[in-house]
PDB file of C-alpha atoms in Angstrom:
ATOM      1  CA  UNK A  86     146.816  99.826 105.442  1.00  0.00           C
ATOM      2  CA  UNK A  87     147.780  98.785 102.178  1.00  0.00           C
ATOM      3  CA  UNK A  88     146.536 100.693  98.754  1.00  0.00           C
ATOM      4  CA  UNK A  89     144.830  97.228  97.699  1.00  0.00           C
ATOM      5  CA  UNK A  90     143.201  96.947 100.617  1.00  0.00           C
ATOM      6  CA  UNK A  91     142.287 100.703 101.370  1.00  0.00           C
ATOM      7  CA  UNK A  92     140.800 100.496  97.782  1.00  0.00           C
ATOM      8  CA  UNK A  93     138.534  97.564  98.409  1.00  0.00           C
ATOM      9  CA  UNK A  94     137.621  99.297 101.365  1.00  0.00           C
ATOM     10  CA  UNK A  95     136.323 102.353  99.343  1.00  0.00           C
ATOM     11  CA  UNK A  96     134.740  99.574  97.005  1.00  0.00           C
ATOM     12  CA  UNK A  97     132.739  98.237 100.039  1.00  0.00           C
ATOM     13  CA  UNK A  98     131.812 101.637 101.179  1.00  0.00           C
ATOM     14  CA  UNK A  99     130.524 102.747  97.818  1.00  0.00           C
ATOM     15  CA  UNK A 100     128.541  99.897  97.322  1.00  0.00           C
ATOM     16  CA  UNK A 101     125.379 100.905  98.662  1.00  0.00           C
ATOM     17  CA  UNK A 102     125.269 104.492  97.423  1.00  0.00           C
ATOM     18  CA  UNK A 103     125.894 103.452  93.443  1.00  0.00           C
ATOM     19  CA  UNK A 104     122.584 103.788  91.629  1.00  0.00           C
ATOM     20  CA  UNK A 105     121.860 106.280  93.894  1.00  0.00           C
ATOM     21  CA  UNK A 106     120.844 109.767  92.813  1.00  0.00           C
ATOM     22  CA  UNK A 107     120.270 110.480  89.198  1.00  0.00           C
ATOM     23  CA  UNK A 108     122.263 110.905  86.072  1.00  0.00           C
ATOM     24  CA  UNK A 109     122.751 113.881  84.207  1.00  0.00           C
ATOM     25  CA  UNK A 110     119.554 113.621  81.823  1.00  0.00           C
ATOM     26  CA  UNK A 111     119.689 117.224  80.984  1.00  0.00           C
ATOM     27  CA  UNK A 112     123.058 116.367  79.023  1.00  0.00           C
ATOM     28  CA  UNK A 113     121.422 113.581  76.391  1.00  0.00           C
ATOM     29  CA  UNK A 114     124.395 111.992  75.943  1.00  0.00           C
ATOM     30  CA  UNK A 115     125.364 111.248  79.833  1.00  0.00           C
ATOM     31  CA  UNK A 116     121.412 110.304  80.224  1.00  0.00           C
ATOM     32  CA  UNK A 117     121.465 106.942  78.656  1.00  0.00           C
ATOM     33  CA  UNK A 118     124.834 105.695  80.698  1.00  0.00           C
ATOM     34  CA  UNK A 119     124.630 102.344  82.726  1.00  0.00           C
ATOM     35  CA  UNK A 120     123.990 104.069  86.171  1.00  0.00           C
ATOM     36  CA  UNK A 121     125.112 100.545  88.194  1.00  0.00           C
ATOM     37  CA  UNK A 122     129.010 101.096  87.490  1.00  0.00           C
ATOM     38  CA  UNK A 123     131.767 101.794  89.919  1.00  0.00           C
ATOM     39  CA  UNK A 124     135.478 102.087  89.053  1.00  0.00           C
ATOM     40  CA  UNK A 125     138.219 103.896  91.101  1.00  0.00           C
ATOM     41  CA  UNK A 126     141.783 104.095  90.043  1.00  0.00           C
ATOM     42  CA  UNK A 127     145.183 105.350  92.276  1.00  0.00           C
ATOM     43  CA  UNK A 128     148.196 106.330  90.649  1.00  0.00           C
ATOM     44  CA  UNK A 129     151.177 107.041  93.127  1.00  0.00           C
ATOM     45  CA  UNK A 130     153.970 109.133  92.304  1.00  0.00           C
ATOM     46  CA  UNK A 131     156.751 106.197  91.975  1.00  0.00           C
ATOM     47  CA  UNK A 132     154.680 104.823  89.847  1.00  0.00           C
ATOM     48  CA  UNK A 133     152.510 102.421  90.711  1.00  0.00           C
ATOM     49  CA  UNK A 134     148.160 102.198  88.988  1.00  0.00           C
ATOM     50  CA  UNK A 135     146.339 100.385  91.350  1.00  0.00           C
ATOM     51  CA  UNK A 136     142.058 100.036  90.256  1.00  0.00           C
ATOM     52  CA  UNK A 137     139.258  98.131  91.342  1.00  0.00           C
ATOM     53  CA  UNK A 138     136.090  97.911  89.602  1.00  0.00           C
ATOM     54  CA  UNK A 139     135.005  99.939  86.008  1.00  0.00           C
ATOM     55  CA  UNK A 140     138.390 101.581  86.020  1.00  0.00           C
ATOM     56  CA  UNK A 141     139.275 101.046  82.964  1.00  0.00           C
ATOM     57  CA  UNK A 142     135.394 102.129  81.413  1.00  0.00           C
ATOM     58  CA  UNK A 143     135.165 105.216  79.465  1.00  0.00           C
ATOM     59  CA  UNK A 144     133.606 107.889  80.829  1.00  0.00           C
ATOM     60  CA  UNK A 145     133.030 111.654  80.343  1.00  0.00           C
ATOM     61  CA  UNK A 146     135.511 113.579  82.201  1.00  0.00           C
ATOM     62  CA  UNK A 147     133.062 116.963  82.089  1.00  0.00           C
ATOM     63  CA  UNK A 148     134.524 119.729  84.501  1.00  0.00           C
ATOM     64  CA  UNK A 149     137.148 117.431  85.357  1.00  0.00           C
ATOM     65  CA  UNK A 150     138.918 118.939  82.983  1.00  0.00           C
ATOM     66  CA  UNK A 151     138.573 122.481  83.733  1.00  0.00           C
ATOM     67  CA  UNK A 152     141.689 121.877  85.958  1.00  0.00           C
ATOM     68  CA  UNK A 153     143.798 120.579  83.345  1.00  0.00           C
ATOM     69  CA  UNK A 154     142.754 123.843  81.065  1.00  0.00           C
ATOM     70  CA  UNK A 155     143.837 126.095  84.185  1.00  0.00           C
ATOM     71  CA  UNK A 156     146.808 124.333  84.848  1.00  0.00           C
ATOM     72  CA  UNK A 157     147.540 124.949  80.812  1.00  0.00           C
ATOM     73  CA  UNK A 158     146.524 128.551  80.793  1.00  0.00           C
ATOM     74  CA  UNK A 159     148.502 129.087  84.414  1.00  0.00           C
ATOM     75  CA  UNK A 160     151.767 127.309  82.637  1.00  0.00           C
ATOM     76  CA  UNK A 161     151.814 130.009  79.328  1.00  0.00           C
ATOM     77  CA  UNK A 162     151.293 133.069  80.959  1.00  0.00           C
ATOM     78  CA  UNK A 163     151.542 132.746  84.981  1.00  0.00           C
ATOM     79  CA  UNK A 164     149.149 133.573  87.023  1.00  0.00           C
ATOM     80  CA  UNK A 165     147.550 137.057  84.751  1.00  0.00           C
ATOM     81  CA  UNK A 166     143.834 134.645  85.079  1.00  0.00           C
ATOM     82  CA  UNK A 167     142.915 135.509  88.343  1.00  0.00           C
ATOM     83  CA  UNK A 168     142.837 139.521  87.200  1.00  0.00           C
ATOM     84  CA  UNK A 169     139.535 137.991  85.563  1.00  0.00           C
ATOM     85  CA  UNK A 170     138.482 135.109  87.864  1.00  0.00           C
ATOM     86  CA  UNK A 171     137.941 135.059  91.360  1.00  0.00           C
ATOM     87  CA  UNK A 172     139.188 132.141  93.710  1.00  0.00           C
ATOM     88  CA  UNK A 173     136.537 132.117  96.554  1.00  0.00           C
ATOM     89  CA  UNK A 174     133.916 129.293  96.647  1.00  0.00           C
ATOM     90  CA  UNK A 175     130.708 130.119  94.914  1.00  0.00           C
ATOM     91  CA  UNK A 176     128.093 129.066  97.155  1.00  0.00           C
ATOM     92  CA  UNK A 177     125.853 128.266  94.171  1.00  0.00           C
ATOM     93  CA  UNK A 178     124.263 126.267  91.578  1.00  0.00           C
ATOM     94  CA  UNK A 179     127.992 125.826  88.874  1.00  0.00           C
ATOM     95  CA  UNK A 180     125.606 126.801  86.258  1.00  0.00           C
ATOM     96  CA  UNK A 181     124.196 130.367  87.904  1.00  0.00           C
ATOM     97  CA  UNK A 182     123.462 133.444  86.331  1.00  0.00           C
ATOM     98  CA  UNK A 183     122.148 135.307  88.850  1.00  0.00           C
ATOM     99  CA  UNK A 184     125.723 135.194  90.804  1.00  0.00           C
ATOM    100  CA  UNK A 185     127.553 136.050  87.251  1.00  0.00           C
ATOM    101  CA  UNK A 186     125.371 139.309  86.801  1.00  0.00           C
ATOM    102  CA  UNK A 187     125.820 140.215  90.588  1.00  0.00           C
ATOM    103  CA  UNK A 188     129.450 140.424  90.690  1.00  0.00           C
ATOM    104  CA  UNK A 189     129.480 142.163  87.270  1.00  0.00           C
ATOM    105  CA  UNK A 190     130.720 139.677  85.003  1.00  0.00           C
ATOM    106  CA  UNK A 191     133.907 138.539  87.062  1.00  0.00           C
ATOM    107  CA  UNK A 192     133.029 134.598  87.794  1.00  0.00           C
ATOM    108  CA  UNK A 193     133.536 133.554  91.618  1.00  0.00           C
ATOM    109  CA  UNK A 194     136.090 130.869  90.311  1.00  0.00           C
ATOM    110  CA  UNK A 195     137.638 129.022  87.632  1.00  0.00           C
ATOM    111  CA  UNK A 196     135.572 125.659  88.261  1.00  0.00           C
ATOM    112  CA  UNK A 197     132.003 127.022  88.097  1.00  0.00           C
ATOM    113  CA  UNK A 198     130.898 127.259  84.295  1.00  0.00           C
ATOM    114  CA  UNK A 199     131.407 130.485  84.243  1.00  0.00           C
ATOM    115  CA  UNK A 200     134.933 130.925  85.664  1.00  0.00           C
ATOM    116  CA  UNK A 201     135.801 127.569  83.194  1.00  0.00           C
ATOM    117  CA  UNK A 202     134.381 129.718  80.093  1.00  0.00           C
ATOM    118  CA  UNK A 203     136.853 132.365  80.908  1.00  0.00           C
ATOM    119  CA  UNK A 204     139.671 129.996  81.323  1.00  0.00           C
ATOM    120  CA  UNK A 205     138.664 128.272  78.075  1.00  0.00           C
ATOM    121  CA  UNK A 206     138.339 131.330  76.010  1.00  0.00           C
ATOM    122  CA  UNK A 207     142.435 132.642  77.451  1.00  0.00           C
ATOM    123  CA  UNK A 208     143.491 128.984  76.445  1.00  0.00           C
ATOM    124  CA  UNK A 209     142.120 129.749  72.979  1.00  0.00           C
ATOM    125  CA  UNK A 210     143.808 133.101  72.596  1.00  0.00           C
ATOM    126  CA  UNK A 211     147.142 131.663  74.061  1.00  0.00           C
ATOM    127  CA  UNK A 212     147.138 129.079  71.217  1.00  0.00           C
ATOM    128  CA  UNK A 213     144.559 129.268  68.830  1.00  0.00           C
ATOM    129  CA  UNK A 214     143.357 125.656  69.848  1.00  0.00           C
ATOM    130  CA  UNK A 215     142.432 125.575  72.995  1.00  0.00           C
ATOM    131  CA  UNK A 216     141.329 121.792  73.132  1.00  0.00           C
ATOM    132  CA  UNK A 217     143.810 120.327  71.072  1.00  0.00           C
ATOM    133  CA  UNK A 218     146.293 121.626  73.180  1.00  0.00           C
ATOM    134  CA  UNK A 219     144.295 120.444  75.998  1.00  0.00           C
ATOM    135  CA  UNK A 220     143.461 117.143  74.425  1.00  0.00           C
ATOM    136  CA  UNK A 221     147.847 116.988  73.367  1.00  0.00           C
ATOM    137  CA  UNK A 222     148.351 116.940  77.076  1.00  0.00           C
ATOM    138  CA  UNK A 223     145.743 114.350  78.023  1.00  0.00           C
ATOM    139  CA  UNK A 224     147.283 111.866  75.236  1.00  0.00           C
ATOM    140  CA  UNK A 225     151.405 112.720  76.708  1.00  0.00           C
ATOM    141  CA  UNK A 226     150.302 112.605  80.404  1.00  0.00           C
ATOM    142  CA  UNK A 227     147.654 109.652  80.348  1.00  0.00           C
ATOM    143  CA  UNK A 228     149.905 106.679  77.913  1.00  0.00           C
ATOM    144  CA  UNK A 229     146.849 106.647  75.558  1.00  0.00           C
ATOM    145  CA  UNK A 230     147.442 108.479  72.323  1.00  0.00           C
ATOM    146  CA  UNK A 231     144.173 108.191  70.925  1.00  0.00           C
ATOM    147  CA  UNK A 232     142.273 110.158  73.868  1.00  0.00           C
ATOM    148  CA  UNK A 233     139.777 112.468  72.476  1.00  0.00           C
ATOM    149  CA  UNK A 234     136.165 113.408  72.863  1.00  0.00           C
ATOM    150  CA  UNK A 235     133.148 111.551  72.539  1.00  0.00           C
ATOM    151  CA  UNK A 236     131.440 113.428  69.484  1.00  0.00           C
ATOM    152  CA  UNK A 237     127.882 112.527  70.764  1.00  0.00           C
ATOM    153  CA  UNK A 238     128.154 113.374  73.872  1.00  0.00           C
ATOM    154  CA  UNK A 239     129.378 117.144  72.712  1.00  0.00           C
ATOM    155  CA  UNK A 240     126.499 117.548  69.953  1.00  0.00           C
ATOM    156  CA  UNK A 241     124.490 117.079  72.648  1.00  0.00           C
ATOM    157  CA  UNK A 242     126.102 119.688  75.088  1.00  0.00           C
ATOM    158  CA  UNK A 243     125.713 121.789  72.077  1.00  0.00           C
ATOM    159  CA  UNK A 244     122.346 121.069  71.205  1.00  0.00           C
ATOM    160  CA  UNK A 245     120.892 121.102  75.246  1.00  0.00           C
ATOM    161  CA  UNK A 246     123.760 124.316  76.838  1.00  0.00           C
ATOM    162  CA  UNK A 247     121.398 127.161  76.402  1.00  0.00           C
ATOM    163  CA  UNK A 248     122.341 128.129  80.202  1.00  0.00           C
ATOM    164  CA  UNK A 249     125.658 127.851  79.104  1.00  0.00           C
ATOM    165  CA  UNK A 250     125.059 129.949  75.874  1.00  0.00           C
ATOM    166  CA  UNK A 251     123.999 132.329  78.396  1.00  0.00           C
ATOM    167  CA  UNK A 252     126.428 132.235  80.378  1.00  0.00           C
ATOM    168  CA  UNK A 253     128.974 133.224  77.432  1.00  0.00           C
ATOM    169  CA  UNK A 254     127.115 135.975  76.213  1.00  0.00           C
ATOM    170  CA  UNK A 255     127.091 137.709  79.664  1.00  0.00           C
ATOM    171  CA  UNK A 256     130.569 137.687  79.922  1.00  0.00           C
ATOM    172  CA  UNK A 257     130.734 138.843  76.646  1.00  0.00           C
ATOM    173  CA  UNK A 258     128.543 141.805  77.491  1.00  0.00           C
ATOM    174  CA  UNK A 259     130.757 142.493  80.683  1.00  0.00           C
ATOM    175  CA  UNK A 260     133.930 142.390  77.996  1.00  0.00           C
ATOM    176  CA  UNK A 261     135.321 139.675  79.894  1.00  0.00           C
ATOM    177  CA  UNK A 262     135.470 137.235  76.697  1.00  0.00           C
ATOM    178  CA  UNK A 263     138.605 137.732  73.984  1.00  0.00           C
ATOM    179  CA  UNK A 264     137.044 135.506  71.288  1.00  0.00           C
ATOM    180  CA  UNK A 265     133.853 135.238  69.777  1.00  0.00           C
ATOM    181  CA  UNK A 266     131.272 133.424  71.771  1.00  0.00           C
ATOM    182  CA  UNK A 267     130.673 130.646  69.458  1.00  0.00           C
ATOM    183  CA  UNK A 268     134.366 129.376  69.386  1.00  0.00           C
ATOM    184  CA  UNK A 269     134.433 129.522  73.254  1.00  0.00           C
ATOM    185  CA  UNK A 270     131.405 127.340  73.710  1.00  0.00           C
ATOM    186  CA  UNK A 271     132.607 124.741  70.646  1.00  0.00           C
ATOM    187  CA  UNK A 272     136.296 124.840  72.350  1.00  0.00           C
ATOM    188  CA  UNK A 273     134.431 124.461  75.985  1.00  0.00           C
ATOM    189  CA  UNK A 274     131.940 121.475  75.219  1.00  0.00           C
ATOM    190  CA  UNK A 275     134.973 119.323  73.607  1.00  0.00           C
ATOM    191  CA  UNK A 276     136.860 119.936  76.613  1.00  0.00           C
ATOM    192  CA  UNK A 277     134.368 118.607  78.763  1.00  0.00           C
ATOM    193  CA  UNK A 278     133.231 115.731  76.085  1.00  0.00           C
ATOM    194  CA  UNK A 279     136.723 113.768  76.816  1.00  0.00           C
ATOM    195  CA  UNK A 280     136.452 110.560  76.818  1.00  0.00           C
ATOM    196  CA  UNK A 281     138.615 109.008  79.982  1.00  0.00           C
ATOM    197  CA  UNK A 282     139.169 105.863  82.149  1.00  0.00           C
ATOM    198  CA  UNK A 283     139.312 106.226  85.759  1.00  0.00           C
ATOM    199  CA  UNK A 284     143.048 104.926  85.645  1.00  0.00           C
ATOM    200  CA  UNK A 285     143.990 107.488  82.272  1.00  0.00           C
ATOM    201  CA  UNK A 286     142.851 110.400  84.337  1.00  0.00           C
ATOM    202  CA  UNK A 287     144.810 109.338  87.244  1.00  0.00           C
ATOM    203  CA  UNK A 288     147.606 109.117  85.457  1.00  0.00           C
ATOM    204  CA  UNK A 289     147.429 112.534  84.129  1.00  0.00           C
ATOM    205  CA  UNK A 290     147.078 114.219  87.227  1.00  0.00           C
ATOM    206  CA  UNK A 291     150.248 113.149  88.754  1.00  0.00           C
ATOM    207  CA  UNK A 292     151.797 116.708  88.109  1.00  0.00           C
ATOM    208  CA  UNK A 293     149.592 117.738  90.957  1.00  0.00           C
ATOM    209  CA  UNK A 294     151.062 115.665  93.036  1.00  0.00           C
ATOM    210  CA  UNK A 295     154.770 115.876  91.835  1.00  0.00           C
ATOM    211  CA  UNK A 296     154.800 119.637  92.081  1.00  0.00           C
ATOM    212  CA  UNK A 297     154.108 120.641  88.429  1.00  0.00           C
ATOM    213  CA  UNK A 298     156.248 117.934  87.109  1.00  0.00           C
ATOM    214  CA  UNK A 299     155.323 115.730  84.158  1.00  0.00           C
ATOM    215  CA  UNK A 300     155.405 112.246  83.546  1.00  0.00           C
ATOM    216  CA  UNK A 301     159.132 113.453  80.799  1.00  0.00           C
ATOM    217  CA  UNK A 302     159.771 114.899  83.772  1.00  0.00           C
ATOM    218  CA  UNK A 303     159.807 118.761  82.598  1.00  0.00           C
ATOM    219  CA  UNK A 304     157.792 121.269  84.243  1.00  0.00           C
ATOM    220  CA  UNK A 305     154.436 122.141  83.425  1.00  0.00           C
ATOM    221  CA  UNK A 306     153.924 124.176  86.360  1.00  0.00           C
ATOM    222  CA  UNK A 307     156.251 125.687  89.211  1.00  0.00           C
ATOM    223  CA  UNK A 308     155.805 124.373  92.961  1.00  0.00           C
ATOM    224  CA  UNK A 309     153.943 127.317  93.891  1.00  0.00           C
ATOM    225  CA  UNK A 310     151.822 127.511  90.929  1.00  0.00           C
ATOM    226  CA  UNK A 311     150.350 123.477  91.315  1.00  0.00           C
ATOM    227  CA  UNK A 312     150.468 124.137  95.170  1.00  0.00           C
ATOM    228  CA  UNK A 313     148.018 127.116  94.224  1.00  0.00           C
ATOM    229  CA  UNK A 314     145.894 124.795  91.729  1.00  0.00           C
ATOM    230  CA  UNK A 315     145.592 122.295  94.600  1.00  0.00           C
ATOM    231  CA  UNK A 316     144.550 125.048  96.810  1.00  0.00           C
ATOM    232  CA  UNK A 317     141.504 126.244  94.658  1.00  0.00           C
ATOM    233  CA  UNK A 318     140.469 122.394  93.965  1.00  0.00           C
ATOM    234  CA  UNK A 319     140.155 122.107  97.895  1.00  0.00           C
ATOM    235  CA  UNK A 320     137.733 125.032  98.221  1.00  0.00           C
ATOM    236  CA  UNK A 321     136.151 125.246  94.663  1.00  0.00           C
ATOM    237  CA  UNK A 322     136.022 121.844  93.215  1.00  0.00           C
ATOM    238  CA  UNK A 323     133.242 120.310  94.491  1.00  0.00           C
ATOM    239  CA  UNK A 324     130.714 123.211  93.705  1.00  0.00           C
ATOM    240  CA  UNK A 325     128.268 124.608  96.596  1.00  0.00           C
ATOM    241  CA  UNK A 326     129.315 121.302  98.107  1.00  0.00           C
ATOM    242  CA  UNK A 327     133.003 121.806  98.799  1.00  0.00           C
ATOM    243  CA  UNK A 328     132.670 122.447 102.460  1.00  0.00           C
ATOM    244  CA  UNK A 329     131.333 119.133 102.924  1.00  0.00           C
ATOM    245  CA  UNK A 330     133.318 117.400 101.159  1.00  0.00           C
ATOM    246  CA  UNK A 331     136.672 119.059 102.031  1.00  0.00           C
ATOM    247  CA  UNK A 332     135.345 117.623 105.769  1.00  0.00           C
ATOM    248  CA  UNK A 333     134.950 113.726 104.275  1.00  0.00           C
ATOM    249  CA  UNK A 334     137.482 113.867 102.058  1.00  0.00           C
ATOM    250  CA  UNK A 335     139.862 116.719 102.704  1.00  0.00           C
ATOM    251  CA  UNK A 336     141.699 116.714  99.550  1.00  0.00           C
ATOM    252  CA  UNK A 337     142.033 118.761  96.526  1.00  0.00           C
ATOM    253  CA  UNK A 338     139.406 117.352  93.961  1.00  0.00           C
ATOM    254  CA  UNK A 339     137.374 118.271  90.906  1.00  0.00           C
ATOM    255  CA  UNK A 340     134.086 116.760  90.018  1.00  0.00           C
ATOM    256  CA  UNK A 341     132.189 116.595  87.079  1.00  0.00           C
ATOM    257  CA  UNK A 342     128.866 116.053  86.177  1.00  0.00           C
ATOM    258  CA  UNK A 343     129.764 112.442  83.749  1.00  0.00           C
ATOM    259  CA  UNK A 344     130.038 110.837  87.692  1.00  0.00           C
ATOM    260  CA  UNK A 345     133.634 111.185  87.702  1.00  0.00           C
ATOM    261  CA  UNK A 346     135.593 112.680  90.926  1.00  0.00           C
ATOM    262  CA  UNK A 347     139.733 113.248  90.646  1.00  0.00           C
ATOM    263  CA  UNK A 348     141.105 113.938  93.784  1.00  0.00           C
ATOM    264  CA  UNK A 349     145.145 115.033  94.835  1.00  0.00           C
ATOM    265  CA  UNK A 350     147.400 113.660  97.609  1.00  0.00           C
ATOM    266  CA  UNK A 351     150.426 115.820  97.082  1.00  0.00           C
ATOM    267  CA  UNK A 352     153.715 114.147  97.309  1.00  0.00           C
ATOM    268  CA  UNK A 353     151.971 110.225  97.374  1.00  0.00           C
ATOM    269  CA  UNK A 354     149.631 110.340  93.834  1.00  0.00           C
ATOM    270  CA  UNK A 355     146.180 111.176  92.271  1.00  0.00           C
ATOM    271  CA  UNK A 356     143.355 108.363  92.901  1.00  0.00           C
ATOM    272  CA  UNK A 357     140.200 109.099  90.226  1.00  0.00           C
ATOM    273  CA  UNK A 358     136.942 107.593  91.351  1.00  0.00           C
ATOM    274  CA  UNK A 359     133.604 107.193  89.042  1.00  0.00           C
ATOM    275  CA  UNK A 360     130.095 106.498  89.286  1.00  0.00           C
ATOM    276  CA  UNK A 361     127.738 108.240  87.112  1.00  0.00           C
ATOM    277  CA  UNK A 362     124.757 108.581  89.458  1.00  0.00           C
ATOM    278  CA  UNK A 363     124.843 112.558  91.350  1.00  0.00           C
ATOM    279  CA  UNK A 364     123.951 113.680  94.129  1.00  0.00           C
ATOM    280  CA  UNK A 365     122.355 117.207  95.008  1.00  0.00           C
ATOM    281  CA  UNK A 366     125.530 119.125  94.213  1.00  0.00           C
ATOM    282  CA  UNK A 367     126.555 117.570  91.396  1.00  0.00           C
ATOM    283  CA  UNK A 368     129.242 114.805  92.604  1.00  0.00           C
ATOM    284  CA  UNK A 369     129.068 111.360  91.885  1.00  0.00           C
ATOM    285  CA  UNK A 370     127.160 110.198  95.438  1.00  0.00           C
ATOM    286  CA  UNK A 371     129.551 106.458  95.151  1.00  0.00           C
ATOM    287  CA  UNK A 372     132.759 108.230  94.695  1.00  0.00           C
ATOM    288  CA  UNK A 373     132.234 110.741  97.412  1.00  0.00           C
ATOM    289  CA  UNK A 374     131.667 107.865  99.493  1.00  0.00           C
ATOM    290  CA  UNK A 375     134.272 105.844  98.358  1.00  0.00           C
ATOM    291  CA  UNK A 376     136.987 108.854  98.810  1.00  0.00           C
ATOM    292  CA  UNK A 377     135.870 109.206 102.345  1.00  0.00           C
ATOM    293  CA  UNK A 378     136.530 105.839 103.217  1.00  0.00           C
ATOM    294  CA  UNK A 379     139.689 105.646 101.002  1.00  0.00           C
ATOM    295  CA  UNK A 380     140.750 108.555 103.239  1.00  0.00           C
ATOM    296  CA  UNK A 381     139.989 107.228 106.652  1.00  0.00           C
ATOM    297  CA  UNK A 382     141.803 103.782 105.640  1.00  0.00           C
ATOM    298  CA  UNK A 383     144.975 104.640 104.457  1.00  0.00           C
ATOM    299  CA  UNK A 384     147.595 107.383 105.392  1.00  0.00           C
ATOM    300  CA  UNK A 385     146.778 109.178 102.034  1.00  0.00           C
ATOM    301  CA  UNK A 386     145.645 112.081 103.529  1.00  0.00           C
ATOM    302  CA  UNK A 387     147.010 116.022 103.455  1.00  0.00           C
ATOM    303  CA  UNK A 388     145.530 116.311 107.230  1.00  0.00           C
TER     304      UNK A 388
END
């Protein structure tokens, strides 16, 4: 089946499921968002966009970009992360504190808040900006050089993040933060305040699906470094739900909590999918549903 057609397909399939669920109202900012929308983007690797729907609607990106700050941290200094993350699926709320304190401060994985934290906080020693060097990439990668985060939607992360406050200063009390709390939690909630389309993120994912290669075609990452990215996106991006949705879906993916869901087919492209209504685990309920069927109707598919 064609793209076009494998897209309206997902569309159709998503249809009854948007609305469903509820937004993220303990994030102000992401509480007042249209809940009705749908847009879902593909971008192949010869470089082709093909989008139905909202795709081209702003939206916050939230833990979506926790991959593009590992693949960042990953490029400067290898792989020297994982001697303070853990790559196993967590099993639990992304937001837990009881797992954090359990396993003595090391997070279960770099996708959980916890694990991103860590990631955030190596970013900002690496370069002493950790989301403008995040938000440089996004602007190269994506076409659009005025990508940057939604200020009200990160003074309210700020304002409402007490778990995430938390969170920080139990690492910190573990030792497993470099800078002060503060400036990982400001560098953290602008990450996850970017402001995206559904065919911008697309776009700059590709280099998970072209090895590590970016759109200048240099290297961000090394084969085996962006086939290991992939790898923990399979098991760990989806939350406690990754299981399930590794069996719908069975690709790499990262969710976030502003409804959006980006998903890798290595070697063919990166399709993006959002609908801000969640489901139990977190996801966007519409673009789980619309993955699975985008899936089962075309060929773009690592099983």
């Amino acid at each position: 089946m064609e793209i076009e057609d494998a897209l309206v397909r997902a569309q159709e399939a998503a249809a009854p499921e948007v609305g469903s669920g509820r937004v993220a109202e303990y994030i102000p900012g992401l509480a007042a968002v249209d809940p009705l929308q749908f847009g879902m983007a593909v971008a192949s690797c010869d470089g082709e966009v093909y989008a139905v729907g909202d795709a081209d609607v702003p939206f916050s990106v939230q833990s979506i970009s926790k991959v593009f700050t590992l693949a960042l941290v990953i490029a400067a200094e290898g792989e020297r992360i994982w001697e303070r993350v853990s790559r196993e699926p967590s099993g639990n709320p992304f937001n837990s504190l009881l797992q954090l304190d359990q396993e003595a401060g090391r997070p279960r994985n770099p996708f959980i808040n916890a694990g991103a934290l860590v990631v955030t906080d190596r970013l900002q020693s690496l370069t002493g900006d950790a989301f403008g060097t995040l938000r440089d990439l996004m602007r190269r990668e994506s076409g659009r050089g005025d990508v940057d985060m939604d200020p009200d939607v990160a003074r309210s992360e700020l304002e409402a993040g007490h778990r995430n406050s938390a969170l920080a200063h139990l690492l910190a009390s573990y030792g497993n933060l470099e800078c002060p709390v503060d400036r990982v939690i400001e560098q953290y909630v602008a990450q996850c305040a970017l402001s995206m389309t559904c065919r911008e993120l697309a776009l700059a994912g590709l280099f998970l699906a072209r090895d590590g290669v970016l759109s200048d075609a240099t290297r961000l990452l090394s084969e085996r470094e962006a086939k290991r990215v992939n790898a923990v996106m399979l098991t760990c991006g989806t939350y406690d739900s990754a299981g399930d949705f590794a069996y719908r879906v069975g690709l790499p993916a990262k969710s976030g909590v502003g409804g959006g869901i980006l998903a890798v087919i290595p070697d063919r492209g990166v399709a993006c999918v959002w609908s801000p209504t969640l489901g139990p685990s977190g996801s966007s309920a519409a673009g789980l549903a619309a993955l699975d069927a985008f899936t089962t109707y075309s060929d773009w598919t690592v099983f």
